[in-house]
Short mmCIF file of C-alpha atoms in Angstrom, two decimals:
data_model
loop_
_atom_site.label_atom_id
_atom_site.label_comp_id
_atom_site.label_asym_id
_atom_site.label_seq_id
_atom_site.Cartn_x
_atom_site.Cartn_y
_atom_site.Cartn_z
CA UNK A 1322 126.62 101.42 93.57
CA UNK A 1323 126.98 100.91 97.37
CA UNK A 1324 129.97 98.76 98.45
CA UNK A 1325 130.55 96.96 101.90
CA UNK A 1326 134.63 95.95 102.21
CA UNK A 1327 136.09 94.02 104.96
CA UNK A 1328 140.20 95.21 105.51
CA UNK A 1329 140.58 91.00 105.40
CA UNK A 1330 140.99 90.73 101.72
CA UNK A 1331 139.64 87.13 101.40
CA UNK A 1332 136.28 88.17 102.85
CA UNK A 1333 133.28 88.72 100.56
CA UNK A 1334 132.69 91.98 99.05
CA UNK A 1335 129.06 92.97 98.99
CA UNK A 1336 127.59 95.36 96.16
CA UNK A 1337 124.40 97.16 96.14
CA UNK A 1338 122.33 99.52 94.26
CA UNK A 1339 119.98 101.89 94.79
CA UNK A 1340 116.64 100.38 95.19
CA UNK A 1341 118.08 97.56 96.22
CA UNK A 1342 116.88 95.47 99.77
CA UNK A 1343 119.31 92.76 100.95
CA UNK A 1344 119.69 90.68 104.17
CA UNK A 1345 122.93 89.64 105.61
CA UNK A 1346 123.06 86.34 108.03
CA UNK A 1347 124.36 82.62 108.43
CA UNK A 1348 121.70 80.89 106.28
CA UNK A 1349 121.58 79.81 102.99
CA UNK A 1350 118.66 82.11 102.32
CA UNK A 1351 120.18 85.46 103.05
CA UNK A 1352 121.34 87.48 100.61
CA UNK A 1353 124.75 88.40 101.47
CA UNK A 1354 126.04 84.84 103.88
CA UNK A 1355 128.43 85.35 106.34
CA UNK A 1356 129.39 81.60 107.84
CA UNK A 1357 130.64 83.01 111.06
CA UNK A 1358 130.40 83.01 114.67
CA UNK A 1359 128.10 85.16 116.35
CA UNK A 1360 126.08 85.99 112.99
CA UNK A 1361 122.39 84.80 113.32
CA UNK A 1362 120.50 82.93 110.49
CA UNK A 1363 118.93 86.26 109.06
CA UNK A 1364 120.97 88.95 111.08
CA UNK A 1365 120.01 92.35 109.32
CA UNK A 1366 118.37 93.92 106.50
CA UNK A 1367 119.95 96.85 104.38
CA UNK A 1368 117.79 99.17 101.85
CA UNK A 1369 119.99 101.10 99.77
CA UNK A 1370 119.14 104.45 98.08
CA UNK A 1371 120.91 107.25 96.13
CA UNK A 1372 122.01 108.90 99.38
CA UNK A 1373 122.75 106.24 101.99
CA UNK A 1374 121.98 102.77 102.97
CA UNK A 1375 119.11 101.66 105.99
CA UNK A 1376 120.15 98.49 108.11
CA UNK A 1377 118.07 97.33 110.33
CA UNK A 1378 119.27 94.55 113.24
CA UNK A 1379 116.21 91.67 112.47
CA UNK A 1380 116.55 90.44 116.56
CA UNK A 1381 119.84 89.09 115.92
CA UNK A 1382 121.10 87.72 119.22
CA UNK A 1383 124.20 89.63 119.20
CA UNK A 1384 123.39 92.75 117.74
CA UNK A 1385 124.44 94.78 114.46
CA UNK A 1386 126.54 97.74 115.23
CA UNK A 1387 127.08 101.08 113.47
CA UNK A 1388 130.17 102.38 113.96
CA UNK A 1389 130.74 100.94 117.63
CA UNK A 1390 127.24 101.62 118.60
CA UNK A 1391 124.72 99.03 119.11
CA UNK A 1392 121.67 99.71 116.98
CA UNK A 1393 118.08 99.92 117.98
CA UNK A 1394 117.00 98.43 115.95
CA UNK A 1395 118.10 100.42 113.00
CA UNK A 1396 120.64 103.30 111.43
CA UNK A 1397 121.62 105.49 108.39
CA UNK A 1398 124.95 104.49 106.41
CA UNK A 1399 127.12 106.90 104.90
CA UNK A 1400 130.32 106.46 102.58
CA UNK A 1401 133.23 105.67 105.34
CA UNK A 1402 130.57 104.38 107.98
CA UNK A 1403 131.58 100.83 109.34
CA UNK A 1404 128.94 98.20 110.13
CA UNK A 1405 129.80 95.54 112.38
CA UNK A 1406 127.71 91.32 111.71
CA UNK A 1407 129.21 88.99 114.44
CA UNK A 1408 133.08 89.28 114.22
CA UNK A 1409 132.95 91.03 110.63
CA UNK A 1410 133.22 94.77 110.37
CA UNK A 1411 132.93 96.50 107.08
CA UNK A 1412 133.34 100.02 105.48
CA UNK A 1413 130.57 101.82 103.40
CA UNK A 1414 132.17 102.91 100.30
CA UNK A 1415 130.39 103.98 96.83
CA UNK A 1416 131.56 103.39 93.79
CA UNK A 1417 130.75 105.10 90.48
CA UNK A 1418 130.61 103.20 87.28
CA UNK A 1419 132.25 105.69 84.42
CA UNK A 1420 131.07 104.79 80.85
CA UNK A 1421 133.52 102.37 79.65
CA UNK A 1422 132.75 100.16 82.79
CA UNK A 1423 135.88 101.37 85.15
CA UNK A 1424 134.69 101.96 88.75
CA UNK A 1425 136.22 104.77 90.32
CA UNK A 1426 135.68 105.56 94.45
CA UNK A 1427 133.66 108.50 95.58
CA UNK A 1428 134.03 109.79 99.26
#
């Protein structure tokens, strides 16, 4: 399972796996909602698979970055990768689910 973690420990934790396609934006109707300035209504659109995840900036107005860099209009996540929404940046992490349902972190 694909995790995106914010260092601010009272922001959202988003989980994703393989397979999976999720948006991230302001509106009720995304996926993963991020109430904050400088996030548009439907901002991006991630597509995760075993090896990575796709995000893809949907004409936000102020951009989705990838580690610092401005994406156009889309990039490759890896574990330890951070992707920036409006004032939110989070870390790519993965997390493997052992048997008994504990999570341990892969990196």
């Amino acid at each position: 399972m694909w995790v995106l973690r914010a260092s601010d420990a009272e922001a959202p934790v988003f989980r994703m796996r393989p397979g999976a396609v999720k948006t991230i934006g302001r509106a009720r109707g995304a996926d993963f909602v991020l109430d904050i300035p400088l996030v548009s209504r439907v901002h991006c659109r991630l597509t995760a698979d075993d090896d990575g995840i796709d995000v893809e900036d949907l004409k936000s107005t102020n951009g989705t970055f990838v580690n610092g860099t401005r994406l156009s209009p889309r990039a490759r996540l890896r574990p330890g990768d951070r992707l920036r929404v409006g004032r939110m940046e989070m870390v790519v992490d993965r997390e493997v689910r052992r048997e008994k349902g504990e999570g341990r972190r892969e990196k």
